[in-house]
Amino acid sequence: MFSPPLYKQRHDFVIQFVKDHKPKKVVDLGCGDLKLLRKLRFHREIQLLAGVDTNSSVITKKKHSLSPLPTEYLQPPVHPLTVELYHGSVTKREPRIKGYDLATCIELVEHLHPAEVEKFAEVLFGYMAPSAAVISTPNADYNPLLPGCSGFRHLDHKFEWTQAEFCSWALEICRSYGYRVEFTGVGRHPSDEESVGFCSQIGVFYKDTSRCSMLLRNEAYEDVPVYSLLYKVEYPSLCDNNILHRTLMNEVLYAVECVRRQWLEALQKEIGDVQSSDDSASRVSEDDGQEPYWLGGDLCVPLARVFSFPKVRELSGNMQRLRGILLDDSRVRLIGDVMVSPASEEELTDTCEGGACRDYGPAEHVSL
Ligand code: SAM
């Protein structure tokens, strides 16, 4: 009935919320087949992403879809990300998912028996106490507009709330646990009467920190883990020093290779020009201290030239740090402030054609 499909609209609503509020720790309660988590992991402001469901077989089957992609190892982002998937019920207190910035409960609450709903509210708002929670649930007022829908929308639904019922439940939560709520939803056609609301109704709850701490002051919970951790993965990021070092070295080697290629092309062109015009003076140019030069069988690239590559600059921060890292790495040779690498046989032959082979040292060099 809806385009994009309703489940996608619900997930897109969460994604938009994440873009707007930039939470660092997010838990998806009733995460099902991990679809929402798979989308959330690309929002790298999130540093801890957890999923919880009572259906461990779906999590086990799909967990590897949350592994880092090969590109994430090649170009690691700045921020770290840990993904954790738990088998457990939202009616149980689990210390490892306490105090998150955002908890999402997308089409979950209507799968709980009424007594469990009460427990769920106490666990979510009284114990986990996230800064914000997004709860979506079917809107019973919309059911008459759904073709062929008699009774509940799904066999496993224990109830479906009207807008008034959802509103009264949500306002009671706010009173009891110190939150405020905004009502919205997804799935509505332009022809629908406004009073029927959205097909999926959504409550966005925000913690009112001052009221919340007053209400929770006397509560003492034992922090004993009760969920089973089914999967945990740490994504590569530049916060890991080994990864930062490896990425920076790749960029340095790439920069030197670029300089080497440009230099060879320019040198071959100069040799051609010299042979046709015999004007050797054109080979000497102004030096800004970043020009590579040829010394014996080695190509010498000033460190300043390597540092001028944006990615090298961004990853190393400053020249002194770059120098320190290069001195510690056996793959490169640093003499003073110059990176020295031997030329290949082919390069030597190419640039020595026609007897033009000679040293172009820093004092008399070929400009690129
Ligand atoms: N949130 C997902 C989505 O948006 O696609 C899945 C929604 S599915 C309709 C409801 C999910 O809630 C199922 O995966 C079910 O296993 C899970 N669930 C039901 N009772 C639960 C409980 N007490 N604790 C945690 N998850 C529960």
PDB file of N, CA, C and O in Angstrom, residues 117-178:
ATOM      1  N   VAL A 117       4.266  -5.526  28.963  1.00  0.00           N
ATOM      2  CA  VAL A 117       4.374  -4.124  28.525  1.00  0.00           C
ATOM      3  C   VAL A 117       4.739  -3.246  29.718  1.00  0.00           C
ATOM      4  O   VAL A 117       5.591  -2.357  29.624  1.00  0.00           O
ATOM      5  N   GLU A 118       4.126  -3.563  30.849  1.00  0.00           N
ATOM      6  CA  GLU A 118       4.410  -2.779  32.060  1.00  0.00           C
ATOM      7  C   GLU A 118       5.870  -2.963  32.485  1.00  0.00           C
ATOM      8  O   GLU A 118       6.567  -2.013  32.807  1.00  0.00           O
ATOM      9  N   LYS A 119       6.327  -4.213  32.426  1.00  0.00           N
ATOM     10  CA  LYS A 119       7.712  -4.527  32.801  1.00  0.00           C
ATOM     11  C   LYS A 119       8.684  -3.844  31.818  1.00  0.00           C
ATOM     12  O   LYS A 119       9.701  -3.283  32.224  1.00  0.00           O
ATOM     13  N   PHE A 120       8.324  -3.928  30.546  1.00  0.00           N
ATOM     14  CA  PHE A 120       9.142  -3.309  29.486  1.00  0.00           C
ATOM     15  C   PHE A 120       9.306  -1.805  29.750  1.00  0.00           C
ATOM     16  O   PHE A 120      10.417  -1.265  29.671  1.00  0.00           O
ATOM     17  N   ALA A 121       8.203  -1.150  30.116  1.00  0.00           N
ATOM     18  CA  ALA A 121       8.261   0.298  30.377  1.00  0.00           C
ATOM     19  C   ALA A 121       9.186   0.582  31.557  1.00  0.00           C
ATOM     20  O   ALA A 121      10.009   1.512  31.515  1.00  0.00           O
ATOM     21  N   GLU A 122       9.100  -0.255  32.570  1.00  0.00           N
ATOM     22  CA  GLU A 122       9.931  -0.049  33.758  1.00  0.00           C
ATOM     23  C   GLU A 122      11.415  -0.279  33.420  1.00  0.00           C
ATOM     24  O   GLU A 122      12.289   0.476  33.836  1.00  0.00           O
ATOM     25  N   VAL A 123      11.669  -1.340  32.641  1.00  0.00           N
ATOM     26  CA  VAL A 123      13.058  -1.643  32.272  1.00  0.00           C
ATOM     27  C   VAL A 123      13.621  -0.556  31.349  1.00  0.00           C
ATOM     28  O   VAL A 123      14.718  -0.034  31.573  1.00  0.00           O
ATOM     29  N   LEU A 124      12.841  -0.193  30.332  1.00  0.00           N
ATOM     30  CA  LEU A 124      13.353   0.776  29.350  1.00  0.00           C
ATOM     31  C   LEU A 124      13.529   2.163  29.975  1.00  0.00           C
ATOM     32  O   LEU A 124      14.617   2.737  29.929  1.00  0.00           O
ATOM     33  N   PHE A 125      12.458   2.681  30.569  1.00  0.00           N
ATOM     34  CA  PHE A 125      12.512   4.076  31.024  1.00  0.00           C
ATOM     35  C   PHE A 125      13.049   4.217  32.451  1.00  0.00           C
ATOM     36  O   PHE A 125      13.662   5.226  32.781  1.00  0.00           O
ATOM     37  N   GLY A 126      12.811   3.180  33.294  1.00  0.00           N
ATOM     38  CA  GLY A 126      13.253   3.295  34.678  1.00  0.00           C
ATOM     39  C   GLY A 126      14.664   2.792  34.897  1.00  0.00           C
ATOM     40  O   GLY A 126      15.355   3.247  35.792  1.00  0.00           O
ATOM     41  N   TYR A 127      15.107   1.818  34.081  1.00  0.00           N
ATOM     42  CA  TYR A 127      16.428   1.204  34.310  1.00  0.00           C
ATOM     43  C   TYR A 127      17.441   1.587  33.222  1.00  0.00           C
ATOM     44  O   TYR A 127      18.477   2.166  33.506  1.00  0.00           O
ATOM     45  N   MET A 128      17.102   1.265  31.953  1.00  0.00           N
ATOM     46  CA  MET A 128      18.041   1.605  30.870  1.00  0.00           C
ATOM     47  C   MET A 128      18.168   3.119  30.719  1.00  0.00           C
ATOM     48  O   MET A 128      19.229   3.629  30.388  1.00  0.00           O
ATOM     49  N   ALA A 129      17.055   3.794  30.905  1.00  0.00           N
ATOM     50  CA  ALA A 129      16.988   5.258  30.891  1.00  0.00           C
ATOM     51  C   ALA A 129      17.793   5.911  29.760  1.00  0.00           C
ATOM     52  O   ALA A 129      18.695   6.714  30.019  1.00  0.00           O
ATOM     53  N   PRO A 130      17.476   5.596  28.493  1.00  0.00           N
ATOM     54  CA  PRO A 130      18.201   6.255  27.392  1.00  0.00           C
ATOM     55  C   PRO A 130      17.829   7.741  27.322  1.00  0.00           C
ATOM     56  O   PRO A 130      16.765   8.130  27.819  1.00  0.00           O
ATOM     57  N   SER A 131      18.701   8.534  26.714  1.00  0.00           N
ATOM     58  CA  SER A 131      18.393   9.963  26.568  1.00  0.00           C
ATOM     59  C   SER A 131      17.163  10.162  25.686  1.00  0.00           C
ATOM     60  O   SER A 131      16.418  11.117  25.861  1.00  0.00           O
ATOM     61  N   ALA A 132      17.005   9.251  24.704  1.00  0.00           N
ATOM     62  CA  ALA A 132      15.817   9.336  23.829  1.00  0.00           C
ATOM     63  C   ALA A 132      15.391   7.923  23.450  1.00  0.00           C
ATOM     64  O   ALA A 132      16.214   6.994  23.441  1.00  0.00           O
ATOM     65  N   ALA A 133      14.107   7.763  23.173  1.00  0.00           N
ATOM     66  CA  ALA A 133      13.602   6.459  22.710  1.00  0.00           C
ATOM     67  C   ALA A 133      12.578   6.701  21.610  1.00  0.00           C
ATOM     68  O   ALA A 133      11.766   7.632  21.701  1.00  0.00           O
ATOM     69  N   VAL A 134      12.671   5.874  20.556  1.00  0.00           N
ATOM     70  CA  VAL A 134      11.689   5.955  19.469  1.00  0.00           C
ATOM     71  C   VAL A 134      10.877   4.669  19.511  1.00  0.00           C
ATOM     72  O   VAL A 134      11.428   3.575  19.370  1.00  0.00           O
ATOM     73  N   ILE A 135       9.583   4.801  19.744  1.00  0.00           N
ATOM     74  CA  ILE A 135       8.716   3.620  19.818  1.00  0.00           C
ATOM     75  C   ILE A 135       7.665   3.704  18.719  1.00  0.00           C
ATOM     76  O   ILE A 135       6.924   4.694  18.642  1.00  0.00           O
ATOM     77  N   SER A 136       7.662   2.693  17.850  1.00  0.00           N
ATOM     78  CA  SER A 136       6.622   2.680  16.811  1.00  0.00           C
ATOM     79  C   SER A 136       5.722   1.469  17.041  1.00  0.00           C
ATOM     80  O   SER A 136       6.180   0.423  17.516  1.00  0.00           O
ATOM     81  N   THR A 137       4.445   1.625  16.704  1.00  0.00           N
ATOM     82  CA  THR A 137       3.476   0.550  16.920  1.00  0.00           C
ATOM     83  C   THR A 137       2.292   0.776  15.968  1.00  0.00           C
ATOM     84  O   THR A 137       2.034   1.921  15.568  1.00  0.00           O
ATOM     85  N   PRO A 138       1.580  -0.283  15.578  1.00  0.00           N
ATOM     86  CA  PRO A 138       0.450  -0.077  14.658  1.00  0.00           C
ATOM     87  C   PRO A 138      -0.609   0.833  15.282  1.00  0.00           C
ATOM     88  O   PRO A 138      -0.820   0.807  16.497  1.00  0.00           O
ATOM     89  N   ASN A 139      -1.233   1.615  14.425  1.00  0.00           N
ATOM     90  CA  ASN A 139      -2.311   2.493  14.871  1.00  0.00           C
ATOM     91  C   ASN A 139      -3.642   1.818  14.514  1.00  0.00           C
ATOM     92  O   ASN A 139      -3.993   1.718  13.337  1.00  0.00           O
ATOM     93  N   ALA A 140      -4.377   1.364  15.530  1.00  0.00           N
ATOM     94  CA  ALA A 140      -5.631   0.627  15.281  1.00  0.00           C
ATOM     95  C   ALA A 140      -6.663   1.490  14.548  1.00  0.00           C
ATOM     96  O   ALA A 140      -7.507   0.959  13.818  1.00  0.00           O
ATOM     97  N   ASP A 141      -6.583   2.812  14.725  1.00  0.00           N
ATOM     98  CA  ASP A 141      -7.545   3.693  14.036  1.00  0.00           C
ATOM     99  C   ASP A 141      -7.391   3.607  12.516  1.00  0.00           C
ATOM    100  O   ASP A 141      -8.308   3.946  11.772  1.00  0.00           O
ATOM    101  N   TYR A 142      -6.208   3.188  12.077  1.00  0.00           N
ATOM    102  CA  TYR A 142      -5.945   3.143  10.630  1.00  0.00           C
ATOM    103  C   TYR A 142      -6.418   1.825  10.012  1.00  0.00           C
ATOM    104  O   TYR A 142      -6.585   1.721   8.801  1.00  0.00           O
ATOM    105  N   ASN A 143      -6.629   0.795  10.856  1.00  0.00           N
ATOM    106  CA  ASN A 143      -6.925  -0.554  10.337  1.00  0.00           C
ATOM    107  C   ASN A 143      -8.077  -0.618   9.338  1.00  0.00           C
ATOM    108  O   ASN A 143      -7.970  -1.337   8.332  1.00  0.00           O
ATOM    109  N   PRO A 144      -9.185   0.129   9.559  1.00  0.00           N
ATOM    110  CA  PRO A 144     -10.291   0.046   8.594  1.00  0.00           C
ATOM    111  C   PRO A 144      -9.881   0.467   7.173  1.00  0.00           C
ATOM    112  O   PRO A 144     -10.536   0.083   6.199  1.00  0.00           O
ATOM    113  N   LEU A 145      -8.769   1.227   7.069  1.00  0.00           N
ATOM    114  CA  LEU A 145      -8.321   1.658   5.727  1.00  0.00           C
ATOM    115  C   LEU A 145      -7.428   0.616   5.055  1.00  0.00           C
ATOM    116  O   LEU A 145      -7.061   0.766   3.883  1.00  0.00           O
ATOM    117  N   LEU A 146      -7.049  -0.421   5.807  1.00  0.00           N
ATOM    118  CA  LEU A 146      -6.161  -1.440   5.227  1.00  0.00           C
ATOM    119  C   LEU A 146      -7.010  -2.532   4.569  1.00  0.00           C
ATOM    120  O   LEU A 146      -7.822  -3.173   5.249  1.00  0.00           O
ATOM    121  N   PRO A 147      -6.834  -2.752   3.255  1.00  0.00           N
ATOM    122  CA  PRO A 147      -7.676  -3.724   2.579  1.00  0.00           C
ATOM    123  C   PRO A 147      -7.534  -5.125   3.193  1.00  0.00           C
ATOM    124  O   PRO A 147      -6.419  -5.573   3.442  1.00  0.00           O
ATOM    125  N   GLY A 148      -8.626  -5.775   3.472  1.00  0.00           N
ATOM    126  CA  GLY A 148      -8.616  -7.155   3.975  1.00  0.00           C
ATOM    127  C   GLY A 148      -8.188  -7.286   5.412  1.00  0.00           C
ATOM    128  O   GLY A 148      -7.922  -8.399   5.879  1.00  0.00           O
ATOM    129  N   CYS A 149      -8.071  -6.173   6.144  1.00  0.00           N
ATOM    130  CA  CYS A 149      -7.600  -6.270   7.533  1.00  0.00           C
ATOM    131  C   CYS A 149      -8.801  -6.353   8.486  1.00  0.00           C
ATOM    132  O   CYS A 149      -9.535  -5.397   8.643  1.00  0.00           O
ATOM    133  N   SER A 150      -8.956  -7.564   9.072  1.00  0.00           N
ATOM    134  CA  SER A 150      -9.978  -7.664  10.124  1.00  0.00           C
ATOM    135  C   SER A 150      -9.244  -8.235  11.329  1.00  0.00           C
ATOM    136  O   SER A 150      -8.444  -9.156  11.207  1.00  0.00           O
ATOM    137  N   GLY A 151      -9.480  -7.686  12.489  1.00  0.00           N
ATOM    138  CA  GLY A 151      -8.703  -8.097  13.664  1.00  0.00           C
ATOM    139  C   GLY A 151      -7.340  -7.429  13.634  1.00  0.00           C
ATOM    140  O   GLY A 151      -7.178  -6.350  13.058  1.00  0.00           O
ATOM    141  N   PHE A 152      -6.328  -8.087  14.227  1.00  0.00           N
ATOM    142  CA  PHE A 152      -4.991  -7.486  14.290  1.00  0.00           C
ATOM    143  C   PHE A 152      -4.244  -7.675  12.967  1.00  0.00           C
ATOM    144  O   PHE A 152      -4.565  -8.565  12.176  1.00  0.00           O
ATOM    145  N   ARG A 153      -3.206  -6.871  12.795  1.00  0.00           N
ATOM    146  CA  ARG A 153      -2.447  -6.924  11.535  1.00  0.00           C
ATOM    147  C   ARG A 153      -1.540  -8.147  11.454  1.00  0.00           C
ATOM    148  O   ARG A 153      -1.087  -8.519  10.373  1.00  0.00           O
ATOM    149  N   HIS A 154      -1.216  -8.727  12.604  1.00  0.00           N
ATOM    150  CA  HIS A 154      -0.288  -9.872  12.624  1.00  0.00           C
ATOM    151  C   HIS A 154      -0.748 -10.857  13.688  1.00  0.00           C
ATOM    152  O   HIS A 154      -1.262 -10.442  14.744  1.00  0.00           O
ATOM    153  N   LEU A 155      -0.556 -12.134  13.404  1.00  0.00           N
ATOM    154  CA  LEU A 155      -1.033 -13.185  14.324  1.00  0.00           C
ATOM    155  C   LEU A 155      -0.402 -13.077  15.717  1.00  0.00           C
ATOM    156  O   LEU A 155      -1.015 -13.448  16.717  1.00  0.00           O
ATOM    157  N   ASP A 156       0.832 -12.594  15.769  1.00  0.00           N
ATOM    158  CA  ASP A 156       1.544 -12.552  17.058  1.00  0.00           C
ATOM    159  C   ASP A 156       1.240 -11.267  17.856  1.00  0.00           C
ATOM    160  O   ASP A 156       1.727 -11.103  18.972  1.00  0.00           O
ATOM    161  N   HIS A 157       0.454 -10.356  17.280  1.00  0.00           N
ATOM    162  CA  HIS A 157       0.152  -9.126  18.037  1.00  0.00           C
ATOM    163  C   HIS A 157      -0.780  -9.451  19.205  1.00  0.00           C
ATOM    164  O   HIS A 157      -1.783 -10.137  19.031  1.00  0.00           O
ATOM    165  N   LYS A 158      -0.404  -8.932  20.381  1.00  0.00           N
ATOM    166  CA  LYS A 158      -1.241  -9.181  21.560  1.00  0.00           C
ATOM    167  C   LYS A 158      -2.304  -8.091  21.705  1.00  0.00           C
ATOM    168  O   LYS A 158      -3.284  -8.252  22.410  1.00  0.00           O
ATOM    169  N   PHE A 159      -2.075  -6.957  21.079  1.00  0.00           N
ATOM    170  CA  PHE A 159      -3.035  -5.841  21.086  1.00  0.00           C
ATOM    171  C   PHE A 159      -2.610  -4.881  19.972  1.00  0.00           C
ATOM    172  O   PHE A 159      -1.490  -4.990  19.432  1.00  0.00           O
ATOM    173  N   GLU A 160      -3.469  -3.965  19.634  1.00  0.00           N
ATOM    174  CA  GLU A 160      -3.086  -2.841  18.768  1.00  0.00           C
ATOM    175  C   GLU A 160      -3.768  -1.605  19.343  1.00  0.00           C
ATOM    176  O   GLU A 160      -4.979  -1.619  19.559  1.00  0.00           O
ATOM    177  N   TRP A 161      -2.990  -0.585  19.626  1.00  0.00           N
ATOM    178  CA  TRP A 161      -3.504   0.601  20.305  1.00  0.00           C
ATOM    179  C   TRP A 161      -4.118   1.581  19.312  1.00  0.00           C
ATOM    180  O   TRP A 161      -3.570   1.796  18.217  1.00  0.00           O
ATOM    181  N   THR A 162      -5.205   2.224  19.749  1.00  0.00           N
ATOM    182  CA  THR A 162      -5.699   3.392  19.007  1.00  0.00           C
ATOM    183  C   THR A 162      -4.737   4.540  19.337  1.00  0.00           C
ATOM    184  O   THR A 162      -3.891   4.408  20.245  1.00  0.00           O
ATOM    185  N   GLN A 163      -4.921   5.657  18.653  1.00  0.00           N
ATOM    186  CA  GLN A 163      -4.056   6.816  18.952  1.00  0.00           C
ATOM    187  C   GLN A 163      -4.253   7.266  20.396  1.00  0.00           C
ATOM    188  O   GLN A 163      -3.297   7.598  21.102  1.00  0.00           O
ATOM    189  N   ALA A 164      -5.513   7.242  20.853  1.00  0.00           N
ATOM    190  CA  ALA A 164      -5.813   7.702  22.221  1.00  0.00           C
ATOM    191  C   ALA A 164      -5.152   6.766  23.248  1.00  0.00           C
ATOM    192  O   ALA A 164      -4.586   7.231  24.247  1.00  0.00           O
ATOM    193  N   GLU A 165      -5.173   5.456  22.977  1.00  0.00           N
ATOM    194  CA  GLU A 165      -4.571   4.488  23.916  1.00  0.00           C
ATOM    195  C   GLU A 165      -3.050   4.654  23.974  1.00  0.00           C
ATOM    196  O   GLU A 165      -2.444   4.632  25.049  1.00  0.00           O
ATOM    197  N   PHE A 166      -2.456   4.808  22.803  1.00  0.00           N
ATOM    198  CA  PHE A 166      -0.991   4.989  22.761  1.00  0.00           C
ATOM    199  C   PHE A 166      -0.612   6.272  23.500  1.00  0.00           C
ATOM    200  O   PHE A 166       0.329   6.308  24.295  1.00  0.00           O
ATOM    201  N   CYS A 167      -1.407   7.314  23.247  1.00  0.00           N
ATOM    202  CA  CYS A 167      -1.131   8.613  23.857  1.00  0.00           C
ATOM    203  C   CYS A 167      -1.232   8.507  25.387  1.00  0.00           C
ATOM    204  O   CYS A 167      -0.347   8.991  26.103  1.00  0.00           O
ATOM    205  N   SER A 168      -2.244   7.828  25.867  1.00  0.00           N
ATOM    206  CA  SER A 168      -2.404   7.776  27.326  1.00  0.00           C
ATOM    207  C   SER A 168      -1.296   6.922  27.958  1.00  0.00           C
ATOM    208  O   SER A 168      -0.771   7.251  29.017  1.00  0.00           O
ATOM    209  N   TRP A 169      -0.895   5.811  27.290  1.00  0.00           N
ATOM    210  CA  TRP A 169       0.221   4.995  27.794  1.00  0.00           C
ATOM    211  C   TRP A 169       1.512   5.846  27.838  1.00  0.00           C
ATOM    212  O   TRP A 169       2.237   5.849  28.836  1.00  0.00           O
ATOM    213  N   ALA A 170       1.746   6.581  26.756  1.00  0.00           N
ATOM    214  CA  ALA A 170       2.986   7.360  26.650  1.00  0.00           C
ATOM    215  C   ALA A 170       3.028   8.475  27.701  1.00  0.00           C
ATOM    216  O   ALA A 170       4.075   8.721  28.325  1.00  0.00           O
ATOM    217  N   LEU A 171       1.893   9.126  27.924  1.00  0.00           N
ATOM    218  CA  LEU A 171       1.875  10.227  28.900  1.00  0.00           C
ATOM    219  C   LEU A 171       2.070   9.694  30.328  1.00  0.00           C
ATOM    220  O   LEU A 171       2.723  10.340  31.151  1.00  0.00           O
ATOM    221  N   GLU A 172       1.574   8.509  30.573  1.00  0.00           N
ATOM    222  CA  GLU A 172       1.768   7.888  31.884  1.00  0.00           C
ATOM    223  C   GLU A 172       3.256   7.572  32.101  1.00  0.00           C
ATOM    224  O   GLU A 172       3.814   7.763  33.179  1.00  0.00           O
ATOM    225  N   ILE A 173       3.917   7.092  31.019  1.00  0.00           N
ATOM    226  CA  ILE A 173       5.378   6.832  31.067  1.00  0.00           C
ATOM    227  C   ILE A 173       6.098   8.127  31.458  1.00  0.00           C
ATOM    228  O   ILE A 173       6.978   8.128  32.313  1.00  0.00           O
ATOM    229  N   CYS A 174       5.722   9.203  30.785  1.00  0.00           N
ATOM    230  CA  CYS A 174       6.402  10.482  31.018  1.00  0.00           C
ATOM    231  C   CYS A 174       6.244  10.913  32.474  1.00  0.00           C
ATOM    232  O   CYS A 174       7.210  11.357  33.102  1.00  0.00           O
ATOM    233  N   ARG A 175       5.033  10.752  32.987  1.00  0.00           N
ATOM    234  CA  ARG A 175       4.783  11.130  34.391  1.00  0.00           C
ATOM    235  C   ARG A 175       5.620  10.257  35.340  1.00  0.00           C
ATOM    236  O   ARG A 175       6.223  10.743  36.284  1.00  0.00           O
ATOM    237  N   SER A 176       5.661   8.956  35.066  1.00  0.00           N
ATOM    238  CA  SER A 176       6.318   8.032  36.005  1.00  0.00           C
ATOM    239  C   SER A 176       7.837   8.092  35.943  1.00  0.00           C
ATOM    240  O   SER A 176       8.506   7.866  36.945  1.00  0.00           O
ATOM    241  N   TYR A 177       8.377   8.301  34.738  1.00  0.00           N
ATOM    242  CA  TYR A 177       9.838   8.135  34.591  1.00  0.00           C
ATOM    243  C   TYR A 177      10.581   9.416  34.206  1.00  0.00           C
ATOM    244  O   TYR A 177      11.790   9.381  33.981  1.00  0.00           O
ATOM    245  N   GLY A 178       9.866  10.518  34.097  1.00  0.00           N
ATOM    246  CA  GLY A 178      10.556  11.777  33.814  1.00  0.00           C
ATOM    247  C   GLY A 178      10.965  11.934  32.363  1.00  0.00           C
ATOM    248  O   GLY A 178      12.133  12.203  32.058  1.00  0.00           O
TER     249      GLY A 178
END
